[in-house]
mmCIF file of C-alpha atoms and ligand atoms in Angstrom:
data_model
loop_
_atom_site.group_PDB
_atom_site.id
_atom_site.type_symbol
_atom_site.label_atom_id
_atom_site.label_comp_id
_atom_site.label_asym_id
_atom_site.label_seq_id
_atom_site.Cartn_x
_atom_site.Cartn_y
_atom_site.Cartn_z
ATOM 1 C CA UNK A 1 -18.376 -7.543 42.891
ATOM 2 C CA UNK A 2 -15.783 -6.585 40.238
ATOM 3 C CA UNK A 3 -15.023 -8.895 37.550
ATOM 4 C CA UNK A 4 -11.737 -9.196 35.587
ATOM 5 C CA UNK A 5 -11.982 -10.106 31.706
ATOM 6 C CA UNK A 6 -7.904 -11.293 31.121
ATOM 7 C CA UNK A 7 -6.538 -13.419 33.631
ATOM 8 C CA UNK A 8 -2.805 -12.350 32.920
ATOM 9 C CA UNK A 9 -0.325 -10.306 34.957
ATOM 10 C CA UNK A 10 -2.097 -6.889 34.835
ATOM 11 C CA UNK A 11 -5.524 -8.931 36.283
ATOM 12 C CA UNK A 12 -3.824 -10.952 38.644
ATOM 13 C CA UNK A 13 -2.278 -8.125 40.305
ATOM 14 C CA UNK A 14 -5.706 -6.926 40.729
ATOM 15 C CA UNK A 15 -7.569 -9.454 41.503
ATOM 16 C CA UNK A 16 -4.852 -10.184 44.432
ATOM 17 C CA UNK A 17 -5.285 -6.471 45.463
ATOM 18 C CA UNK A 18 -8.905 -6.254 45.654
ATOM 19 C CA UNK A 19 -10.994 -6.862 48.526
ATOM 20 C CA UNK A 20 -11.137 -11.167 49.262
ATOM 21 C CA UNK A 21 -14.872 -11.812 48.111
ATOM 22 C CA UNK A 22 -15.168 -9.062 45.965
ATOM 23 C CA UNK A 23 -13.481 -9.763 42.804
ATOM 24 C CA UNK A 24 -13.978 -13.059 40.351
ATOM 25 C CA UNK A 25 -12.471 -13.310 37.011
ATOM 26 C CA UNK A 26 -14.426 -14.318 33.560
ATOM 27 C CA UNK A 27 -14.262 -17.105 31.853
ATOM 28 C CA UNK A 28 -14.147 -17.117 28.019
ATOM 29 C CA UNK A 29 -17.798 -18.357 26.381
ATOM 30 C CA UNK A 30 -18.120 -22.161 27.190
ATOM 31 C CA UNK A 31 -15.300 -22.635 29.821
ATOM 32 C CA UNK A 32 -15.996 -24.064 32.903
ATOM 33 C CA UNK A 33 -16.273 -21.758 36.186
ATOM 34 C CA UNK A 34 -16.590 -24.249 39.113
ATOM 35 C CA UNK A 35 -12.881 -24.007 39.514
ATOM 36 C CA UNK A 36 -11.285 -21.603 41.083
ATOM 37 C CA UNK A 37 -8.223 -19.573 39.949
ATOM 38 C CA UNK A 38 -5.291 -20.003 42.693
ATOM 39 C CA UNK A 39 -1.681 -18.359 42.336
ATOM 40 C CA UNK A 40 0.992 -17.338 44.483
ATOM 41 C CA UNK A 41 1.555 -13.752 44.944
ATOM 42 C CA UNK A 42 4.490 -11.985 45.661
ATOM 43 C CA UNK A 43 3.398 -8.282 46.703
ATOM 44 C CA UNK A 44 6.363 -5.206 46.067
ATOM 45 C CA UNK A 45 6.444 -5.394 50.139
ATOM 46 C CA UNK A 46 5.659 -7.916 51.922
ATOM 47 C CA UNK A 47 5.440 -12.050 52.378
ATOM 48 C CA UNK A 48 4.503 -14.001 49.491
ATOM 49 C CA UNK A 49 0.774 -15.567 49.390
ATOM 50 C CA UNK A 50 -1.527 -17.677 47.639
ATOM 51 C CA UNK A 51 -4.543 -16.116 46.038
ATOM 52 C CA UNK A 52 -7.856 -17.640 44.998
ATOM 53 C CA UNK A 53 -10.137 -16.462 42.944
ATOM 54 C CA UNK A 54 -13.394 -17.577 41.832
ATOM 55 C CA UNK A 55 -14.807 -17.156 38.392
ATOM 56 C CA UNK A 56 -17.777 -15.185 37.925
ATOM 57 C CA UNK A 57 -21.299 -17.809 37.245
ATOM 58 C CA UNK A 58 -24.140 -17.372 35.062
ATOM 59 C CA UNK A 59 -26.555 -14.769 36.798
ATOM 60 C CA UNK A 60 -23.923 -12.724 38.737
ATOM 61 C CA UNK A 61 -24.047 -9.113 37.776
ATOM 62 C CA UNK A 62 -20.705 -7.245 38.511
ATOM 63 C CA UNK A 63 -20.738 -3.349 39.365
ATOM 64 C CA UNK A 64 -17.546 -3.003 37.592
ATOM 65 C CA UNK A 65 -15.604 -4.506 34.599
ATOM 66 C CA UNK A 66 -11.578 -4.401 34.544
ATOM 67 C CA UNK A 67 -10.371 -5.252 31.161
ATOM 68 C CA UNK A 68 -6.876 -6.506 31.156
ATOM 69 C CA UNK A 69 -6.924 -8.093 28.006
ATOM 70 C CA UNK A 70 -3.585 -7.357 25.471
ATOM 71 C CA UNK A 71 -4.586 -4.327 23.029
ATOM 72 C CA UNK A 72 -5.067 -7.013 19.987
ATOM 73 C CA UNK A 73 -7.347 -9.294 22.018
ATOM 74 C CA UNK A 74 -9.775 -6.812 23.697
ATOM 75 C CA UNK A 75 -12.325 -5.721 21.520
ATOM 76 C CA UNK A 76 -12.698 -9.765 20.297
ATOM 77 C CA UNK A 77 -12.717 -10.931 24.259
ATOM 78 C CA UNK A 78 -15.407 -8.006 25.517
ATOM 79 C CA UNK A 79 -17.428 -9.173 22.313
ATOM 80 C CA UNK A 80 -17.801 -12.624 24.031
ATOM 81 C CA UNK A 81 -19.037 -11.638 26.905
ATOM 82 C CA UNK A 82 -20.894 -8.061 26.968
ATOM 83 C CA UNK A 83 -23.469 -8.732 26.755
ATOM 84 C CA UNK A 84 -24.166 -10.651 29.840
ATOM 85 C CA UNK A 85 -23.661 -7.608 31.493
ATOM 86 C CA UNK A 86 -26.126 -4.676 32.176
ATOM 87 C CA UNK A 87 -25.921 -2.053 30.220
ATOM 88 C CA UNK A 88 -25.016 0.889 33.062
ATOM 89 C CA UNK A 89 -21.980 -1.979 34.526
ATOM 90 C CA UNK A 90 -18.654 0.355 33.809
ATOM 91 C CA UNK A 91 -15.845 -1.421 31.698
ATOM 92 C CA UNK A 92 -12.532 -0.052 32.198
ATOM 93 C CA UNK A 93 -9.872 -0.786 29.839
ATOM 94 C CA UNK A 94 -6.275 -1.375 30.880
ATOM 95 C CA UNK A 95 -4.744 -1.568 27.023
ATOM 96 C CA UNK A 96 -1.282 0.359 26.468
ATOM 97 C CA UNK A 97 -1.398 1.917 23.525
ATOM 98 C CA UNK A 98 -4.165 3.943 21.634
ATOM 99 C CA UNK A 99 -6.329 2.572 18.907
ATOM 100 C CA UNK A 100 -8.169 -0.403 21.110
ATOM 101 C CA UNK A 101 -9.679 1.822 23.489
ATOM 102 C CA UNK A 102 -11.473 4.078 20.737
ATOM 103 C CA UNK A 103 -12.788 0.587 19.118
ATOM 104 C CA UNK A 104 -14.269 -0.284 22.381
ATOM 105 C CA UNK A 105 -16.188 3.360 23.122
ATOM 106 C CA UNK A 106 -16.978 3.173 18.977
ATOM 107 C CA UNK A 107 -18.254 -0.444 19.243
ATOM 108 C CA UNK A 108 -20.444 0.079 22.101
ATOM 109 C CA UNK A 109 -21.282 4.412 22.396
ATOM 110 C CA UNK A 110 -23.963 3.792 25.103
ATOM 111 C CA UNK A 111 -22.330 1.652 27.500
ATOM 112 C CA UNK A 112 -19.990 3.491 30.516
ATOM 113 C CA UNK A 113 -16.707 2.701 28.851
ATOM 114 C CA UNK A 114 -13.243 3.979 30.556
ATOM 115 C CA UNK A 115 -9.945 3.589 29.920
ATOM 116 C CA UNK A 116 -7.224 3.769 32.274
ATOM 117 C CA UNK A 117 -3.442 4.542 32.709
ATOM 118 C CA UNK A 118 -1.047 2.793 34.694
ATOM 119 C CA UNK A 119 2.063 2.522 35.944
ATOM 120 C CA UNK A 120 1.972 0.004 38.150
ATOM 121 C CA UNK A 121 3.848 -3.413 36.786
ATOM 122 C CA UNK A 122 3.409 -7.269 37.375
ATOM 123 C CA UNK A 123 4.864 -9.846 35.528
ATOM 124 C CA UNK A 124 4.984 -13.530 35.712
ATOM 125 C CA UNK A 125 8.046 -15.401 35.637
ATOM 126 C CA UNK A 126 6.418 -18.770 36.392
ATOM 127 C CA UNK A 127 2.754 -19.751 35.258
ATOM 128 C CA UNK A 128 1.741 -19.914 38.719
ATOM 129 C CA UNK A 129 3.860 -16.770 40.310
ATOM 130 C CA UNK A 130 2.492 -13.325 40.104
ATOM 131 C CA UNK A 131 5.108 -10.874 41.255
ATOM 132 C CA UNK A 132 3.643 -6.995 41.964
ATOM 133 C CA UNK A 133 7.230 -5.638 40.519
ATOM 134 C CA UNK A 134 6.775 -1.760 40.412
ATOM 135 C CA UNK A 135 4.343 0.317 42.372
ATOM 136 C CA UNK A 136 3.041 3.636 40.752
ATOM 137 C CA UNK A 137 -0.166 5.504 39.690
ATOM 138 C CA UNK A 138 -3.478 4.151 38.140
ATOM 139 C CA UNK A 139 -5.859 7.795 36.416
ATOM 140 C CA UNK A 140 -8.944 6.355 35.103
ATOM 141 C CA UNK A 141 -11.275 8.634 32.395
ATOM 142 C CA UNK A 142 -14.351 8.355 30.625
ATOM 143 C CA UNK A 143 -13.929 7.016 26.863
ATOM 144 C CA UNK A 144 -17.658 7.597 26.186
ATOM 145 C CA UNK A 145 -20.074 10.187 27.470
ATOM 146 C CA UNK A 146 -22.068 7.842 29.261
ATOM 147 C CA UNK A 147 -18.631 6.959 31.271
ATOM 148 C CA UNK A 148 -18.788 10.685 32.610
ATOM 149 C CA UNK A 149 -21.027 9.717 35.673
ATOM 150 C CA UNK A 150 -18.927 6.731 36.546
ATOM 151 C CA UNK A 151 -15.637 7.841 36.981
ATOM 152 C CA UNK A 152 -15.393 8.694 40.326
ATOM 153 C CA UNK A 153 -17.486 5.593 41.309
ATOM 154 C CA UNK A 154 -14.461 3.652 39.718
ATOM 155 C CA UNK A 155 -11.904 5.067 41.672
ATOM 156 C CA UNK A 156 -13.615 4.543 44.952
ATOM 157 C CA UNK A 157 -13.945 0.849 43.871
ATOM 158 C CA UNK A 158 -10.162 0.153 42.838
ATOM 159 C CA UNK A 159 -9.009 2.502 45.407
ATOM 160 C CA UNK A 160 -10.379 -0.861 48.165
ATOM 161 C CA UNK A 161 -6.707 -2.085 46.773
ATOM 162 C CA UNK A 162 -4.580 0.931 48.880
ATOM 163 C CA UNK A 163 -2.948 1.419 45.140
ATOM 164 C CA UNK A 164 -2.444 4.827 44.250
ATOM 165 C CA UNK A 165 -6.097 5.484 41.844
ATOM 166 C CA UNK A 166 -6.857 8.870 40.675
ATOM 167 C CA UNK A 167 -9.840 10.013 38.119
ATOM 168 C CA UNK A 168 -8.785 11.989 34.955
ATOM 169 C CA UNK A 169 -11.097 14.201 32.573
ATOM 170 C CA UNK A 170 -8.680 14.006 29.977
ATOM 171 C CA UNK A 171 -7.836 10.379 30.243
ATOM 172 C CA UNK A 172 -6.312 10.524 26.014
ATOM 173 C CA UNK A 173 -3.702 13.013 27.021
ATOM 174 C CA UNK A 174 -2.629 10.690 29.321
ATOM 175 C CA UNK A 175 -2.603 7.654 27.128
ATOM 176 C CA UNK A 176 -0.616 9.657 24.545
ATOM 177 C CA UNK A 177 2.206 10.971 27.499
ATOM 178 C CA UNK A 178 2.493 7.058 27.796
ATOM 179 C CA UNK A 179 2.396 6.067 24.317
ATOM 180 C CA UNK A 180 5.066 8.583 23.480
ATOM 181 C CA UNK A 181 7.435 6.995 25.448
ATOM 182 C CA UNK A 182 6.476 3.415 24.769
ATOM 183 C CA UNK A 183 6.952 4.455 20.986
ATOM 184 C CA UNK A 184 10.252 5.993 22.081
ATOM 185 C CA UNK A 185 12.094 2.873 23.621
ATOM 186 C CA UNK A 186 9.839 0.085 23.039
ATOM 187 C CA UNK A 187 10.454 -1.280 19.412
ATOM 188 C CA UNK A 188 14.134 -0.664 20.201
ATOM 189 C CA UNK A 189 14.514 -2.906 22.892
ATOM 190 C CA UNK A 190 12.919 -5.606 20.927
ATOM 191 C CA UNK A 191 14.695 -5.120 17.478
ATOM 192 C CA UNK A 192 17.978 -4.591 19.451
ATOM 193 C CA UNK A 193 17.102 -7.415 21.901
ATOM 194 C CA UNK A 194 18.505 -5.363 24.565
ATOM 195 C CA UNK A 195 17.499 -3.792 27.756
ATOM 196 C CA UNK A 196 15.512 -0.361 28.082
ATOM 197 C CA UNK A 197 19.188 1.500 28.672
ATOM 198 C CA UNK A 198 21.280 0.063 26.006
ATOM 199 C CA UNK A 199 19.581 1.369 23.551
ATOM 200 C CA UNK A 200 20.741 5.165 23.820
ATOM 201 C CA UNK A 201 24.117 3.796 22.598
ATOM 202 C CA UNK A 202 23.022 1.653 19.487
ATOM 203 C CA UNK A 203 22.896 3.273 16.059
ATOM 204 C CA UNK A 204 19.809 2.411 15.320
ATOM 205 C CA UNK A 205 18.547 4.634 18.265
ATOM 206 C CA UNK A 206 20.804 7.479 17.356
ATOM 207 C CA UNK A 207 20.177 7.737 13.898
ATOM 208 C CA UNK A 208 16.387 7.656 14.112
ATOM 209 C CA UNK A 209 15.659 8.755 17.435
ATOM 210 C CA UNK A 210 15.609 12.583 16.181
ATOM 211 C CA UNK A 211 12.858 11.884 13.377
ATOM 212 C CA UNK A 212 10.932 9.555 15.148
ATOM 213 C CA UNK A 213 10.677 12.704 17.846
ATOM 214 C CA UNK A 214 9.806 15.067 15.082
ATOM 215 C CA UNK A 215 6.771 12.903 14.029
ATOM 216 C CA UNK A 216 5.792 12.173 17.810
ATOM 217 C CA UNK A 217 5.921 15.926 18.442
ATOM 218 C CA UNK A 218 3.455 16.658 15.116
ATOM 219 C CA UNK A 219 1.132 13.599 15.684
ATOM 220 C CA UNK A 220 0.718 14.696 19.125
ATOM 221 C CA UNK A 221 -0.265 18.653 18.196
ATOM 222 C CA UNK A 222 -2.451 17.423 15.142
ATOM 223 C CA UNK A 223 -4.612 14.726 17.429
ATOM 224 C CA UNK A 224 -4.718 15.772 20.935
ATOM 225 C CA UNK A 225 -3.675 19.827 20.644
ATOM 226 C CA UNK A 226 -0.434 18.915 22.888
ATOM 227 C CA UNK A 227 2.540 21.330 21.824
ATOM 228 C CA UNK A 228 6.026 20.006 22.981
ATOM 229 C CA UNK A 229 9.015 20.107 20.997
ATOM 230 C CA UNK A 230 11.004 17.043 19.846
ATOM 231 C CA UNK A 231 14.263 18.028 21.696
ATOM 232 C CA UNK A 232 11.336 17.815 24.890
ATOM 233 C CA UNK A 233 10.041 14.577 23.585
ATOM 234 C CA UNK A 234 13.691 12.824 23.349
ATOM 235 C CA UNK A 235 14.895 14.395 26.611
ATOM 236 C CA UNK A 236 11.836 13.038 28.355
ATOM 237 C CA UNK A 237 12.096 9.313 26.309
ATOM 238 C CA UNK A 238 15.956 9.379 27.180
ATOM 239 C CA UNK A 239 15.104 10.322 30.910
ATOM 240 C CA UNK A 240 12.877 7.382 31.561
ATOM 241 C CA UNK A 241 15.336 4.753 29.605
ATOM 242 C CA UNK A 242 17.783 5.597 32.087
ATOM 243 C CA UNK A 243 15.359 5.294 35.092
ATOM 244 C CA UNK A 244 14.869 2.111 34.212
ATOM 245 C CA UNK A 245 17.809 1.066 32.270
ATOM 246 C CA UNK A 246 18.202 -2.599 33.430
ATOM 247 C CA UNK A 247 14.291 -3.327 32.894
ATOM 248 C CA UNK A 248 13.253 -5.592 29.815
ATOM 249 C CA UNK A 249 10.063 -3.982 28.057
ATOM 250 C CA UNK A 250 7.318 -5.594 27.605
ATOM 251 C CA UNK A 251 7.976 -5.738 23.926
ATOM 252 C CA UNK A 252 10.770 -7.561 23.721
ATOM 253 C CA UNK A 253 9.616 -10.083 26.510
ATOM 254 C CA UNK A 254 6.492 -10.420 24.066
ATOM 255 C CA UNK A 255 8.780 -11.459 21.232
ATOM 256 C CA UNK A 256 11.368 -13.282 23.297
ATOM 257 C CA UNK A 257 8.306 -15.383 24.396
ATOM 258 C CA UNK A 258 7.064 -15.774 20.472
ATOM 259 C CA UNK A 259 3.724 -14.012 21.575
ATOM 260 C CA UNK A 260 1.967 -10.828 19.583
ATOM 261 C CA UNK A 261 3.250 -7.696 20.701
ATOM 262 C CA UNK A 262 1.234 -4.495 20.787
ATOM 263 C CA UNK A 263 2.929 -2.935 18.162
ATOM 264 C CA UNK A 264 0.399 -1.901 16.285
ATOM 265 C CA UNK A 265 -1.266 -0.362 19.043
ATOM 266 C CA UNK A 266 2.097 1.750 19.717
ATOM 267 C CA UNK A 267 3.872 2.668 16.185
ATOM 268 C CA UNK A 268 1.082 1.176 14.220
ATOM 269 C CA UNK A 269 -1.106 3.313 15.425
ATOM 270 C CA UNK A 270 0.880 6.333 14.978
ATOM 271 C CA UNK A 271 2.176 5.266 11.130
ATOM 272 C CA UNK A 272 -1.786 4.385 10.765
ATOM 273 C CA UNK A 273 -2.279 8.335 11.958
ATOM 274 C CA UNK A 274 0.090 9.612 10.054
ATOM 275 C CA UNK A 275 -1.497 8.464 6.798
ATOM 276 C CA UNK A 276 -5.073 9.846 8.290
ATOM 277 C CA UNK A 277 -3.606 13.219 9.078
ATOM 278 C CA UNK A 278 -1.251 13.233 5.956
ATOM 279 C CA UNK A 279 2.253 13.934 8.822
ATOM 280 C CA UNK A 280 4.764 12.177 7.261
ATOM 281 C CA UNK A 281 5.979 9.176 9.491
ATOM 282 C CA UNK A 282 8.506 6.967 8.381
ATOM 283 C CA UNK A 283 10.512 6.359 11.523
ATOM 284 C CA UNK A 284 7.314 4.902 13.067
ATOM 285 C CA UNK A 285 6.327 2.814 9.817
ATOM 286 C CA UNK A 286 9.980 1.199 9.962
ATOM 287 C CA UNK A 287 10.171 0.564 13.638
ATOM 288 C CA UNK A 288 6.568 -1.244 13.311
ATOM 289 C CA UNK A 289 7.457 -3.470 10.285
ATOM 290 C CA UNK A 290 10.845 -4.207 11.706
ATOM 291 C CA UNK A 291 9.040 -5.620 14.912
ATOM 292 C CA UNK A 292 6.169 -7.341 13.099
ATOM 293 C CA UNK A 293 9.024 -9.325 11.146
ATOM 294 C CA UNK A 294 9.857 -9.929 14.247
ATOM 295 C CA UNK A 295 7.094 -11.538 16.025
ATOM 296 C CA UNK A 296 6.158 -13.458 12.883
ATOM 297 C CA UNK A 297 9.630 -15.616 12.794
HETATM 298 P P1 NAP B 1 -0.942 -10.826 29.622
HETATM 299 O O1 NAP B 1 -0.153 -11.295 30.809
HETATM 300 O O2 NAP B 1 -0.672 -11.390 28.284
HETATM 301 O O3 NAP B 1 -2.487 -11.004 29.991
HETATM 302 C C1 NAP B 1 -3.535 -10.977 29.060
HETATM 303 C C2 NAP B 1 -4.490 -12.080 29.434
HETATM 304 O O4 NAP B 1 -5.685 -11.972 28.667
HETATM 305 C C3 NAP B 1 -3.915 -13.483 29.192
HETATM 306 O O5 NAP B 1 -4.067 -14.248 30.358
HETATM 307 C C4 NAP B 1 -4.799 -14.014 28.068
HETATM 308 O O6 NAP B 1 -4.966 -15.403 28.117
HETATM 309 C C5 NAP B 1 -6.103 -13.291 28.381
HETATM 310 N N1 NAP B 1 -7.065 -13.327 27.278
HETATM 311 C C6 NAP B 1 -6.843 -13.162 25.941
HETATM 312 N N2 NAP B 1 -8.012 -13.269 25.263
HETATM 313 C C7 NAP B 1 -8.982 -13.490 26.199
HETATM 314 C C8 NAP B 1 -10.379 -13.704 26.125
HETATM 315 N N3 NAP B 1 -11.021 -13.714 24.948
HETATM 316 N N4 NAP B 1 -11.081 -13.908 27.282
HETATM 317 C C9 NAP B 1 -10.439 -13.929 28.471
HETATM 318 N N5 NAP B 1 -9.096 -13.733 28.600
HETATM 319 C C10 NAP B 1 -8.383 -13.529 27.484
HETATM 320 O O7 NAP B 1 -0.788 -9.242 29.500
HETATM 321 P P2 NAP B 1 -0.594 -8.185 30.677
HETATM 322 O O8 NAP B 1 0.839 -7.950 30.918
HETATM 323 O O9 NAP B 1 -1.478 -8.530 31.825
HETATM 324 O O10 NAP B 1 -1.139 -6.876 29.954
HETATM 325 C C11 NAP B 1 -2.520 -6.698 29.667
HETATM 326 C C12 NAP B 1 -2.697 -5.276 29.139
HETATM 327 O O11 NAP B 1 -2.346 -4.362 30.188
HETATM 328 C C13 NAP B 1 -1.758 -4.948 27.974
HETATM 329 O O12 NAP B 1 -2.399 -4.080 27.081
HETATM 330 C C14 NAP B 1 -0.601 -4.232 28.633
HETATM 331 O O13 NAP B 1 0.055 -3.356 27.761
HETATM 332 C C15 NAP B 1 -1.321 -3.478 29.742
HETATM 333 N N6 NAP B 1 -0.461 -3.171 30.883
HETATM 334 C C16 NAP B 1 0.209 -4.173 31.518
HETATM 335 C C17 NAP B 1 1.021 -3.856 32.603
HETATM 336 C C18 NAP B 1 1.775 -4.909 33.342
HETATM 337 O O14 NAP B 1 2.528 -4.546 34.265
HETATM 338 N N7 NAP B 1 1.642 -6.186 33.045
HETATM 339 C C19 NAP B 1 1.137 -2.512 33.022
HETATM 340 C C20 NAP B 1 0.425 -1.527 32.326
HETATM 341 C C21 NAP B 1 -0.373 -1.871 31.263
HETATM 342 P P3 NAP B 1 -3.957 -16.335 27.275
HETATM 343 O O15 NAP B 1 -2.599 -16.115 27.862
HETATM 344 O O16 NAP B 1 -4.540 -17.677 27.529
HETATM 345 O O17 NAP B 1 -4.054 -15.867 25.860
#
């Protein structure tokens, strides 16, 4: 049994991919979980179905945790509910970002705690509609050391979906490839209330987008020993705005929705490094305020 701690679009999709029977969500301390969770599903081929999913009782022990919580919620949400678990049951963490992950594996050292990297997307444009909208990759990687031995374990169990899972030793260079380019176009498309694409025309971008690369490119050699240029780092951030230059981020859906965005999981964190590592990073300290002003109108 796999259970799913953050009944949103990222663990819908996978509770509607996972083996029928094998997959329950959890309920926040106190809630009821007689009910069962039903949605329809509209897969990125296929007919659309309805999905129903129980949530996990009192006494059932899962073999795996999926944590699809947002970045500001998880280490709060796992908190709740941990310790039901036993101590060997692997939690995997979906978070974008960087910063929630190492509070997890800090908070709890001797538990199996993974994080994964994905590029598959889901989104809900109704309450009760979960639409599978981009198909990709999903690398999962041991946070702690006790995670080592589960890894592959993991894969075999989320690989029952027929998504694309593979493991990854080095699962924080992967998180930081993603973060770069989430720090790269993200905050723009919410400040500039605009489309991934537009952005590479708007001042803003252009008269930034050149620093903001240059502290990237230094953050990313001081903390993870990854050496790429900023010229590299804009080509690649300018590369994937175009690729998916109609798409709305999930930023600026966050604040076009009023909810919290993961800002300070994206630019936060890096301004936050910055100040650790004394690298001078005012491009990402403006683009977070700017979108914190932002989600708190
Ligand atoms: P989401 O739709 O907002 O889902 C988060 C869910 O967690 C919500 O249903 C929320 O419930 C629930 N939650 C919050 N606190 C909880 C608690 N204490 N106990 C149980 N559930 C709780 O967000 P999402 O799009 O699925 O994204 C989740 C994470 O995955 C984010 O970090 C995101 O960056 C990452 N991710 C998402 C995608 C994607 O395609 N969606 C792709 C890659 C990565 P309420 O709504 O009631 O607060």
């Amino acid at each position: 049994m796999i259970g799913i701690l953050g009944a949103g679009s990222l663990g819908r999709l996978w509770g509607a991919m996972l083996p029928v029977g094998r997959v329950a969500f959890i309920a926040r301390p106190g809630e009821p979980t007689d009910t069962d969770l039903s949605y329809r599903f509209r897969p990125f081929k296929g007919p659309e179905s309805t999905v129903r999913i129980p949530f996990l009782k009192a006494g059932n022990k899962p073999d795996l945790l999926l944590v699809t919580t947002k970045a500001g919620d998880t280490l709060d949400a796992l908190a709740g509910v941990i310790n039901q678990f036993a101590m060997d049951t692997p939690v995997l963490l979906f978070q974008n970002g960087l910063g929630s992950q190492q509070a997890v594996a800090d908070r709890w050292p001797e538990r199996p705690i993974l994080a994964a990297s994905t590029t598959e997307g889901a989104n809900r444009p109704e309450p009760e509609l979960l639409v599978h909208a981009g198909t990709g990759d999903t690398w999962v990687g041991p946070m702690t050391e006790p995670a080592r031995a589960s890894v592959s374990k993991t894969v075999a169990m989320l690989a029952a979906t027929g998504l694309a899972v593979h493991p990854e030793p080095d699962i924080l260079q992967r998180l930081w490839q993603k973060l770069i380019i989430n720090a790269g176009i993200n905050p723009y498309t919410a400040i500039l209330n605009c489309p991934n694409g537009d952005i590479l025309s708007a001042g803003l971008y252009q008269d930034t987008i050149d620093e903001l690369c240059r502290e990237l490119s230094e953050l990313m050699s001081a903390a993870v020993q990854i050496t790429e240029t900023p010229d590299s780092l804009r080509q690649r951030i300018e590369q994937v705005a175009q690729n998916t230059a109609g798409n709305t981020s999930s930023m600026r859906a966050d604040v076009l929705r009023k909810r919290q965005t993961e800002i300070d999981f994206i630019n936060g964190y890096l301004a936050k490094l910055g100040k650790e590592l004394g690298i001078y990073t005012p491009v990402n300290q403006m683009l977070t305020e700017r979108v914190q002003q932002l989600s708190s109108h």
